Coordinates of C-alpha atoms in Angstrom, one line a residue:
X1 CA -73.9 -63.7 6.3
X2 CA -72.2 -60.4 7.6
X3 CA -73.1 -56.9 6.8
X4 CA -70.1 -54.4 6.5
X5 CA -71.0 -51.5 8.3
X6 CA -68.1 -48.7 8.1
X7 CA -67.3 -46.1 10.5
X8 CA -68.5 -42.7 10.8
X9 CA -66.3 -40.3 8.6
X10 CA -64.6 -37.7 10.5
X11 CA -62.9 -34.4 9.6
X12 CA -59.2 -36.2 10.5
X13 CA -56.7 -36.3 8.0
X14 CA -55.9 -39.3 6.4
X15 CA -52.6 -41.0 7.5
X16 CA -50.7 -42.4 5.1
X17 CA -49.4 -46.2 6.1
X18 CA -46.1 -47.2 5.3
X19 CA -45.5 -50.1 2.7
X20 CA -47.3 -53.6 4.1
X21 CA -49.4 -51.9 6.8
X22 CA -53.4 -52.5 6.7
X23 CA -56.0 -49.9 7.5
X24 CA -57.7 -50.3 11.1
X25 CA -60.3 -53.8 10.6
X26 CA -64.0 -53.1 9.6
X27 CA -66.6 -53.3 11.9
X28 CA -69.0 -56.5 11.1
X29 CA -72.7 -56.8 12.0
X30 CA -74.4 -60.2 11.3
X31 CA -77.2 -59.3 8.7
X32 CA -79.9 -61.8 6.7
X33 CA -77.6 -63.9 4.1
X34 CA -78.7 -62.4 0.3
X35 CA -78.7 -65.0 -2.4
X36 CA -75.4 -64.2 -4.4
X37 CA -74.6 -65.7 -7.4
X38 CA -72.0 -68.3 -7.7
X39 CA -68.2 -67.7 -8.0
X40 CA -66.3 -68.7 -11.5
X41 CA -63.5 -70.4 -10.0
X42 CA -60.4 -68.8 -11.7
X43 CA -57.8 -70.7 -13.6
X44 CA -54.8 -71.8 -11.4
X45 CA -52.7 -71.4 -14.4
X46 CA -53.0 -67.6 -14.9
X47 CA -51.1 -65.0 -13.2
X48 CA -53.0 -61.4 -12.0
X49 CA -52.5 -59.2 -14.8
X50 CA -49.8 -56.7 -14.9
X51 CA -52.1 -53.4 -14.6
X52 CA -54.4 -54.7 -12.4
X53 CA -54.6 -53.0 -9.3
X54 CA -54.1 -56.3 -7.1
X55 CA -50.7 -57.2 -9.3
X56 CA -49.1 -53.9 -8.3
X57 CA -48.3 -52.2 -5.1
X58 CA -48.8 -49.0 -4.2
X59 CA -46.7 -46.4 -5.5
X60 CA -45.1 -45.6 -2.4
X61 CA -44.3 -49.5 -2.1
X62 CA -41.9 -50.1 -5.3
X63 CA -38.5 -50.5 -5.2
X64 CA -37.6 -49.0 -8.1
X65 CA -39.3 -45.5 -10.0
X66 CA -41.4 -45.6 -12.6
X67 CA -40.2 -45.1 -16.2
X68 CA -40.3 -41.7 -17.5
X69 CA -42.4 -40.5 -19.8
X70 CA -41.8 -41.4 -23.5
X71 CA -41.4 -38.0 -24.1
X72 CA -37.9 -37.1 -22.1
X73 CA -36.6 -41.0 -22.8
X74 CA -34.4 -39.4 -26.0
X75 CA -33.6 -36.3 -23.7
X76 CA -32.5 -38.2 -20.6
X77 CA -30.6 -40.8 -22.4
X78 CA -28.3 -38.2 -24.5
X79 CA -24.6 -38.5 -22.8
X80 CA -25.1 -34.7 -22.4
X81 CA -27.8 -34.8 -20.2
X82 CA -26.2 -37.4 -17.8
X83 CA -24.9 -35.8 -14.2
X84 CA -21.1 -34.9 -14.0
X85 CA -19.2 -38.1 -11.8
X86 CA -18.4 -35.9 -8.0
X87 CA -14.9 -34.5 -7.3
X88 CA -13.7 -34.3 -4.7
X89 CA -14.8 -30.8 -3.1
X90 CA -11.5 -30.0 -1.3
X91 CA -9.8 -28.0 -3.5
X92 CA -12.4 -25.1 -3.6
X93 CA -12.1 -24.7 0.1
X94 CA -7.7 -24.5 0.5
X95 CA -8.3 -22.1 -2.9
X96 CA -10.5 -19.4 -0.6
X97 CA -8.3 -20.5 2.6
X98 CA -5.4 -19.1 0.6
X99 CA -7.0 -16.0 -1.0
X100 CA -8.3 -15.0 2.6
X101 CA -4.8 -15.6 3.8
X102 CA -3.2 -13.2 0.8
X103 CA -5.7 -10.9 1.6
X104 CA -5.2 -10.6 5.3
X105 CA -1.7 -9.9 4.7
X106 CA -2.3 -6.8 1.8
X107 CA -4.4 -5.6 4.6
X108 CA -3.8 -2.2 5.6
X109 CA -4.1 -1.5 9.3
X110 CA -7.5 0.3 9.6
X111 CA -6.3 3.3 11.7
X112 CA -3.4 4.1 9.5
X113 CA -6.2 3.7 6.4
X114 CA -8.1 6.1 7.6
X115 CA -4.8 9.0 8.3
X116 CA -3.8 8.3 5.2
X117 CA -7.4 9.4 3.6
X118 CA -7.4 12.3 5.8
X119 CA -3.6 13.3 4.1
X120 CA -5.0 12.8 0.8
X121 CA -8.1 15.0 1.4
X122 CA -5.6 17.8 3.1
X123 CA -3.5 18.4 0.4
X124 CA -3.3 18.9 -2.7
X125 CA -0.7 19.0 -5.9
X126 CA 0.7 21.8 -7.3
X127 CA 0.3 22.6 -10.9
X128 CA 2.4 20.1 -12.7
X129 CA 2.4 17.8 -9.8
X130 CA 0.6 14.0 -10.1
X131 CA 2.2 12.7 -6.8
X132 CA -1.1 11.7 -5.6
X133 CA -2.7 10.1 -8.9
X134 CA -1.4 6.4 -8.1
X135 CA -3.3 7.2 -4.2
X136 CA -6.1 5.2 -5.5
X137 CA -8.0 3.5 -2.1
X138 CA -9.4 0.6 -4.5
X139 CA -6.1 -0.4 -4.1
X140 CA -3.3 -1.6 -1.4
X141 CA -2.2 1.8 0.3
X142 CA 1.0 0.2 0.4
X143 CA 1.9 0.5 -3.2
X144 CA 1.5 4.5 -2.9
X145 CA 3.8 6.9 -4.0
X146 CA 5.5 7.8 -0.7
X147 CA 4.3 5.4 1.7
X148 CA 6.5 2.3 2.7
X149 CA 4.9 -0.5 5.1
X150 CA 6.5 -2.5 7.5
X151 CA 7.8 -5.8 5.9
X152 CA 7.3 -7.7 9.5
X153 CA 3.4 -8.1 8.1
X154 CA 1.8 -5.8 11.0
X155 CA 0.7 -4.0 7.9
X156 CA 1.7 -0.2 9.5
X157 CA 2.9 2.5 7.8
X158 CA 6.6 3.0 8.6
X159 CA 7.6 5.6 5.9
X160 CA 5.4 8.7 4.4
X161 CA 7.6 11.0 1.8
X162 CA 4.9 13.0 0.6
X163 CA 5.7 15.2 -3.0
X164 CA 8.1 14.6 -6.0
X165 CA 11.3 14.4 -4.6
X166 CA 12.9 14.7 -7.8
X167 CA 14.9 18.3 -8.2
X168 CA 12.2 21.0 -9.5
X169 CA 9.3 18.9 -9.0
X170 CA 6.6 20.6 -7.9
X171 CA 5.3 20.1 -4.5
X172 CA 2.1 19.9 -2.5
X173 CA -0.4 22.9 -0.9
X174 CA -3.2 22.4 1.8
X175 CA -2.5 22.7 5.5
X176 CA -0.3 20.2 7.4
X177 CA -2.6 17.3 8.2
X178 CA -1.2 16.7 11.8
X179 CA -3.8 15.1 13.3
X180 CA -3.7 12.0 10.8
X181 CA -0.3 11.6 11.1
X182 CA -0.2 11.9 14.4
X183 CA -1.8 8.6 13.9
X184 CA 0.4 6.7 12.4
X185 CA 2.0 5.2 15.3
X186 CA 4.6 3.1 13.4
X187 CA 5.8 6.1 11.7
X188 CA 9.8 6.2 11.4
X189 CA 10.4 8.8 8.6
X190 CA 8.2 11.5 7.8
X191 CA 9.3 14.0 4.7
X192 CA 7.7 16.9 3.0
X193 CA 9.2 18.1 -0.4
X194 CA 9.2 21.9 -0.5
X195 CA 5.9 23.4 -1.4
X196 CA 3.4 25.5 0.0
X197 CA 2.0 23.2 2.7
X198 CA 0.7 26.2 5.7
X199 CA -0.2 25.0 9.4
X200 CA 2.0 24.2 12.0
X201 CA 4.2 21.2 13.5
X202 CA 2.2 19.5 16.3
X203 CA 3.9 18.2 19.7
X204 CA 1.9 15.0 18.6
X205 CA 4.6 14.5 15.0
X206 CA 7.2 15.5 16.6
X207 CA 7.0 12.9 19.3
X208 CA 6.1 9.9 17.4
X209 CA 7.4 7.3 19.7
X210 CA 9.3 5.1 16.5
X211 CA 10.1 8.4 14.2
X212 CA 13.4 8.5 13.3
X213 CA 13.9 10.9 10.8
X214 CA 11.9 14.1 10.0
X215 CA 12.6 16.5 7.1
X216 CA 9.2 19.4 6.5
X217 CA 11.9 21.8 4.7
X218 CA 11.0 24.6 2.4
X219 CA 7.3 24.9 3.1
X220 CA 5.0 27.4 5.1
X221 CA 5.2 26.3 7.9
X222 CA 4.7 28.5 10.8
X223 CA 4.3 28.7 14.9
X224 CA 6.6 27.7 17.5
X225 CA 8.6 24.4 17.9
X226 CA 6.9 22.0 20.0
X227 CA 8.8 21.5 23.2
X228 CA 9.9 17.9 22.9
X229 CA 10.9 15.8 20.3
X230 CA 10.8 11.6 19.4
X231 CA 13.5 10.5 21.7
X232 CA 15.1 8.4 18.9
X233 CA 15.0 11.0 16.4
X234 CA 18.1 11.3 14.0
X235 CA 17.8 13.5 11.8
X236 CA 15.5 16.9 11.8
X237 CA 15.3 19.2 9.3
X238 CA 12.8 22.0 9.5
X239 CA 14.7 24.8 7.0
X240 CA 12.7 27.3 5.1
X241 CA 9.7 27.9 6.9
X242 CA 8.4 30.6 9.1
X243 CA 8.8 29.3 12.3
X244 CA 9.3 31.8 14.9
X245 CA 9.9 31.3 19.0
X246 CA 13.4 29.8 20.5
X247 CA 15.0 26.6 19.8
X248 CA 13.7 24.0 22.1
X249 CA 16.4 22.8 24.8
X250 CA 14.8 19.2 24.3
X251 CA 16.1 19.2 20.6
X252 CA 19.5 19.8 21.2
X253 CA 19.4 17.0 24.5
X254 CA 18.7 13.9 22.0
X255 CA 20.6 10.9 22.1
X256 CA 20.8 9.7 19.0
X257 CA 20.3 13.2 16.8
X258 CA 23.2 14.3 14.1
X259 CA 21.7 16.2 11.9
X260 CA 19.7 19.5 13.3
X261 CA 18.9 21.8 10.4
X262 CA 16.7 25.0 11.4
X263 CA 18.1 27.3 8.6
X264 CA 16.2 30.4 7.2
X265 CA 13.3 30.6 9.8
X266 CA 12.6 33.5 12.4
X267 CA 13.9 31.8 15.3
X268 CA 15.1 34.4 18.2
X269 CA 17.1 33.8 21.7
X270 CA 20.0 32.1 22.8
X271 CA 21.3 28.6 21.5
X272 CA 20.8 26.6 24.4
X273 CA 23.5 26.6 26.6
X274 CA 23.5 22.1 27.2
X275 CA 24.2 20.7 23.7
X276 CA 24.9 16.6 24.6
X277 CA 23.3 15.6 21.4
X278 CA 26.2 13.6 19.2
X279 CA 25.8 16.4 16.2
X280 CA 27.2 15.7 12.8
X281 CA 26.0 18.4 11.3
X282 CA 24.5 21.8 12.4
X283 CA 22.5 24.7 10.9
X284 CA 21.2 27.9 12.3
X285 CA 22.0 30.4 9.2
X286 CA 19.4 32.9 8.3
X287 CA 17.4 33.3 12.1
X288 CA 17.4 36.1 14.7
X289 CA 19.2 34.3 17.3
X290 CA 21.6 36.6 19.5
X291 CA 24.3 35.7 22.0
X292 CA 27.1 33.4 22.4
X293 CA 28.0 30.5 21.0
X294 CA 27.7 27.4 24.2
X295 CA 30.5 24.7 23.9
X296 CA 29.5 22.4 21.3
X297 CA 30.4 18.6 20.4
X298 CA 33.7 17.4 19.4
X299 CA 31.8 15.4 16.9
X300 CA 30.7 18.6 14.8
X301 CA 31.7 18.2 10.7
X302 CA 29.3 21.4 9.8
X303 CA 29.2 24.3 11.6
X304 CA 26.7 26.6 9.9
X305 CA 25.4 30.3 12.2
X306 CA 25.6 32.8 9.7
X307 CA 23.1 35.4 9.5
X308 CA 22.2 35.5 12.8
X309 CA 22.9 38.5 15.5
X310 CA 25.7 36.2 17.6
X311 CA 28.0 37.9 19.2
X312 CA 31.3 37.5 21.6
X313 CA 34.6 35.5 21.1
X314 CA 34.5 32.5 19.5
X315 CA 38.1 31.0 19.9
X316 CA 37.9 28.8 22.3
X317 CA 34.6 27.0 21.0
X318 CA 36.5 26.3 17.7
X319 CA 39.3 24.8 18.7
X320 CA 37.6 21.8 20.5
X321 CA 36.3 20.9 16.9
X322 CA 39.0 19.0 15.4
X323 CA 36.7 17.2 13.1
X324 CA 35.2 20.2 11.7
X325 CA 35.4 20.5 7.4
X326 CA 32.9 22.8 7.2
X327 CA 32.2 26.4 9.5
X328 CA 30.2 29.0 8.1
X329 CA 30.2 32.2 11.0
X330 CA 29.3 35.0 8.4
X331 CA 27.6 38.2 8.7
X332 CA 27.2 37.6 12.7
X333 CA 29.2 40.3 15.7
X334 CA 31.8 37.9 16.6
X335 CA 34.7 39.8 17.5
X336 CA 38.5 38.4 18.9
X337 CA 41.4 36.7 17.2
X338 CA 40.8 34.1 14.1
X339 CA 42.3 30.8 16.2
X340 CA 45.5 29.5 14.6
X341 CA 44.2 25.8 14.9
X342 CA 41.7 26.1 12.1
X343 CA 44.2 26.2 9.4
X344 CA 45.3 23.0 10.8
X345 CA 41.9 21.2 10.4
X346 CA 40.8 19.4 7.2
X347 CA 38.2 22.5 6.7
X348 CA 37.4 22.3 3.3
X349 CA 35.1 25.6 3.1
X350 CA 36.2 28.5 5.7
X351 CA 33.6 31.4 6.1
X352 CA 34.1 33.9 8.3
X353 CA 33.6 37.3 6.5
X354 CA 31.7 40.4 7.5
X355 CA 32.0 40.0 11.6
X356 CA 34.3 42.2 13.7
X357 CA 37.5 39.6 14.2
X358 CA 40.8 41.3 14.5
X359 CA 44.5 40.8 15.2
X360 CA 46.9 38.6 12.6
X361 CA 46.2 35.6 11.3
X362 CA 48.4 33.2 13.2
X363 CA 47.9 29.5 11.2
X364 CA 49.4 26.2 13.4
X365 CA 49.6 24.8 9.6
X366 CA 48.7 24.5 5.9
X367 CA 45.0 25.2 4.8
X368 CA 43.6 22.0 3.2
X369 CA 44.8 21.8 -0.6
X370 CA 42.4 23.5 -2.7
X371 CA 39.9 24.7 0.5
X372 CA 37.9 27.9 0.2
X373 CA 39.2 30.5 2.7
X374 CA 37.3 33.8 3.0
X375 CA 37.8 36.3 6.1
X376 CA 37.0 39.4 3.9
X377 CA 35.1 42.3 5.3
X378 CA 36.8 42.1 9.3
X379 CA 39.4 44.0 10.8
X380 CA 42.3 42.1 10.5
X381 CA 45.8 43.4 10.1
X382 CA 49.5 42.1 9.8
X383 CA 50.7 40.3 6.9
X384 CA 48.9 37.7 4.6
X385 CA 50.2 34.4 5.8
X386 CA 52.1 32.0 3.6
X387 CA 50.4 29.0 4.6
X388 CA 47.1 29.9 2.8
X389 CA 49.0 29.6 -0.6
X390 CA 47.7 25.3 -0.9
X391 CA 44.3 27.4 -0.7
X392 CA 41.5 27.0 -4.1
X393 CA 40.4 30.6 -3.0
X394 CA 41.1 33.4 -0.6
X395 CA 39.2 36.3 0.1
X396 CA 40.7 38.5 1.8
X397 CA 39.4 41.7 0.8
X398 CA 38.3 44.6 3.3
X399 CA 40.4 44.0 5.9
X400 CA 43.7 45.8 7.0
X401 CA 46.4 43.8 5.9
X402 CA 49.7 45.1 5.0
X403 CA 53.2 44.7 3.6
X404 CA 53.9 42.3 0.7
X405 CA 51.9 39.4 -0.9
X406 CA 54.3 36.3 0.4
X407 CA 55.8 34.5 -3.2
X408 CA 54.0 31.4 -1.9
X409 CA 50.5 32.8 -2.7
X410 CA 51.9 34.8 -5.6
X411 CA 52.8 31.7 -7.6
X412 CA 49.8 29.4 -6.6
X413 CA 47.6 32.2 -8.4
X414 CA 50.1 32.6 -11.3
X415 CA 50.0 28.8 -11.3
X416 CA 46.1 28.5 -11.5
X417 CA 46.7 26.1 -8.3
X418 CA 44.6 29.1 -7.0
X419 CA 41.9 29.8 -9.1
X420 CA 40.2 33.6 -6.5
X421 CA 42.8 35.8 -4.9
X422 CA 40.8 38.8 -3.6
X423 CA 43.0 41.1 -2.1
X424 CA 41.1 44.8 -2.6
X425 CA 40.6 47.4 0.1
X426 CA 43.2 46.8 2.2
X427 CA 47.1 48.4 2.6
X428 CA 49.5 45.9 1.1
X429 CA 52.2 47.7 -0.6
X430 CA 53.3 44.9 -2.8
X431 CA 51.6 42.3 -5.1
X432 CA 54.5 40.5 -7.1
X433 CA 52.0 38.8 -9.0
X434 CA 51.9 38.0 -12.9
X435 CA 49.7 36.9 -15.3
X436 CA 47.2 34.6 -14.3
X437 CA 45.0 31.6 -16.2
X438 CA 42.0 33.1 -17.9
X439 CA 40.1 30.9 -15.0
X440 CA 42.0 32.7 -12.3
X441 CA 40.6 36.2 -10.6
X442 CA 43.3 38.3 -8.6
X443 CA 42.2 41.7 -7.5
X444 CA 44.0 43.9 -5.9
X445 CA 42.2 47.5 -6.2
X446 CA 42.1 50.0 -3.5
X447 CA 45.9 48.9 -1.9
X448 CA 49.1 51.4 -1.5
X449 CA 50.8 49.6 -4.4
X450 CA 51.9 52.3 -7.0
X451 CA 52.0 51.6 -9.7
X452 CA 48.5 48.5 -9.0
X453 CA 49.5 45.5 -11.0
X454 CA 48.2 44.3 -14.4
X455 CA 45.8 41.8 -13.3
X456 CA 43.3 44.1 -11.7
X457 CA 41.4 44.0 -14.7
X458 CA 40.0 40.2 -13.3
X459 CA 38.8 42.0 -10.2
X460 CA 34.9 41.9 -10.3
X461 CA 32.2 45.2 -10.7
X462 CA 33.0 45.7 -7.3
X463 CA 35.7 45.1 -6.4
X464 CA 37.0 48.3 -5.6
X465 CA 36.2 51.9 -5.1
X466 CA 39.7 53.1 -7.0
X467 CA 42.8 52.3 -8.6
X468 CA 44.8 53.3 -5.6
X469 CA 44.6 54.6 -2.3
X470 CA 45.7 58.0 -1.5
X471 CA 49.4 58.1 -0.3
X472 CA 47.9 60.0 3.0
X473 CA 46.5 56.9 4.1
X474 CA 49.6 54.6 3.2
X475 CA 52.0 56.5 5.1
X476 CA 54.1 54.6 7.4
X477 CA 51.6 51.2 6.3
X478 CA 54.7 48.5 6.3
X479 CA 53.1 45.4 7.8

């Protein structure tokens, strides 16, 4: 007989053996045989019994799980409670490929997000004004009111119109936010509707490297101009403001810029003598500049430098611009002869009154037909001119003409072809003119013409200081 004698327990874990392993063998030890009584052999015919522990292996050991409980078999068989069959898992990941794609695109670039939050929190809309309530930054900045992106998909701000640019909107208030849009790199139009936007106009707007096209007009702006400009600017237009110092020579040396507008400002000094920009289109009006007029471009259609304090002869500037259809040289010291040649250009709108030009009127041709001609308020003499009779209006009041009307002009206002004849203050002695259209004016107060003709009644309040003048300072007036 043997004696099973089993190791010492220890503290060790037990391992777990995978499925057909044995535990290590017992130790035996060879003991006194014990009487034991004898075995009941077991019928060969019998299998183990189900539940018995020999008839089943382990759990770990079966092949397939155990039933469930009786308790979930109803649950678990419903249809409802069987798993989905898997898809295929591909379309979830091209869905978010193409959202992140849309979204990268919509994307504004982060440096000009930030300018354009610094804009909106400079300014402000004047009462009646909702230009900023669609500048919501939940949303894409470039479906703004006033801001256009670049369609390339770089995602940068290429156009800011800020304000209602519809007539009589009201515009915007706050100072000028120049530093952020200074960082709009990308920038090629920059425009301001007028308002009452204060600060001034930076060196780092006005040379954006891609601007094109800058218009701040009617505004509070204020300072000096900066010294240089965007070399690829085209079109600058800084009117109505308060800008004060001299224009900057840089402006006016610019490639590609036709349209300068620097109207009603305090601007003082000298044009700049080098003009080579190709200008369209030029206004000064309403400044303090002083001096001569420098040579300009033969590409000039509008001439505009009234109310300044220019001064000298301005003849032989004028006739190198052929293409002119616009010049405006009012209330100014220019002095000289009127030249002949501008009669002969297309110049739909002639402005010349209150300077100090003298002499006759001498035109090389026709005024353009129905053009608006006023020289009133100079020191010209001789007689009226016939050619100025395909004229819509002539002013030619305050000067010293003399002599008689010619017929040509006569009939164009009896005709209505000529809808303003102003002819007061000066020392014509005849005015063989009719009745007129109710829509025609013809004045003719204050000449040597006894008796004055009907039709000063369409002269305006002021049109004259008299009826007539005295015969003492007609004598010997002839033309």
């Amino acid at each position: 007989m043997w004696d099973i004698t089993y190791p010492r327990p220890t503290r060790q874990r037990r391992k777990a053996f995978p499925c057909g392993a044995h535990p290590p063998r017992l130790a035996l030890q060879r003991t006194r045989p014990s009487p034991k009584p004898p075995r009941r052999p077991a019928p060969a015919s019998s299998p183990p019994h189900p539940t018995s522990p020999a008839a089943q292996p382990p759990p770990s050991c079966r092949s397939t799980p155990p039933p469930p409980p009786t308790h979930l078999i109803g649950v678990m068989s419903h249809p409802r409670a069987s798993p989905p069959p898997r898809r295929p898992r591909l379309l979830l990941p091209l869905l978010l490929l193409l959202l992140a794609a849309a979204a990268a695109e919509a994307t504004l670039h982060p440096v000009d997000y930030l300018a354009l939050q610094a804009v909106r929190r400079a300014l402000s809309d004047l009462p009646g004004s909702r230009f900023f309530a669609s500048w919501d930054f939940t949303a894409d900045p470039c479906g703004f009111a006033g801001v256009s992106c670049s369609p390339d998909g770089s995602t940068r701000v290429v156009a800011l119109a800020l304000g209602d640019p519809r007539a009589g909107a009201p515009g915007l208030s706050g100072p000028f936010p120049s530093a952020a849009v200074s960082k709009l790199s990308a920038l090629a139009s920059l425009s301001l509707v007028p308002g009452r936007v204060t600060g001034a106009l930076s060196p780092a707007v006005a040379a954006l490297p891609a601007l094109r096209f800058l218009a701040l007009a009617g505004n509070l702006l204020s300072g000096d101009l900066p010294p240089a400009f965007a070399p690829g600017l085209r079109t600058v237009d800084l009117s109505k403001n308060a800008f004060t110092g001299r224009v900057p020579p840089s402006l006016l040396q610019l490639r590609d810029l036709r349209t300068l507008v620097l109207s009603h400002n305090a601007l003082s000094g000298e044009i700049p003598r080098s003009v080579r920009a190709p200008l369209v289109h030029l206004d000064l009006r309403s400044n303090r500049l002083s001096g001569g007029v420098p040579p300009l471009p033969g590409t000039l259609m509008y001439l505009s430098l009234a109310g300044n304090r220019l001064s000298g002869q301005v003849g032989a500037v004028l006739r190198r611009l052929p293409r002119l259809a616009f010049l405006d040289l009012g209330r100014n010291w220019f002095s000289g002869e009127v030249p002949g040649e501008l009669f002969a250009f297309r110049i739909g709108y002639l402005q010349l009154r209150k300077n100090a030009f003298s002499g006759e009127l001498r035109p090389t041709g026709r005024v353009a037909a129905g053009a608006t001609v006023d020289l009133s308020h100079n020191a010209l003499s001789g007689r009226v001119p016939p050619e100025l009779a395909t004229a819509g209006a002539v002013y030619l009041n305050g000067n010293r003409f003399a002599g008689e009307v010619p017929r040509e002009v006569a009939a164009a206002a009896e005709a209505g072809r000529m809808r303003v004849l102003f002819l007061q203050d000066n020392f014509l002695t005849g005015i063989a003119v009719g009745g007129v259209p109710a829509s025609a004016a013809v004045c003719a107060h204050w000449n040597c013409v006894a008796p004055p003709p009907a039709v000063v009644a369409a002269c305006p309040a002021k049109g004259g200081r008299g009826r007539r003048r005295p015969q003492a300072q007609c004598g010997g007036r002839r033309g």
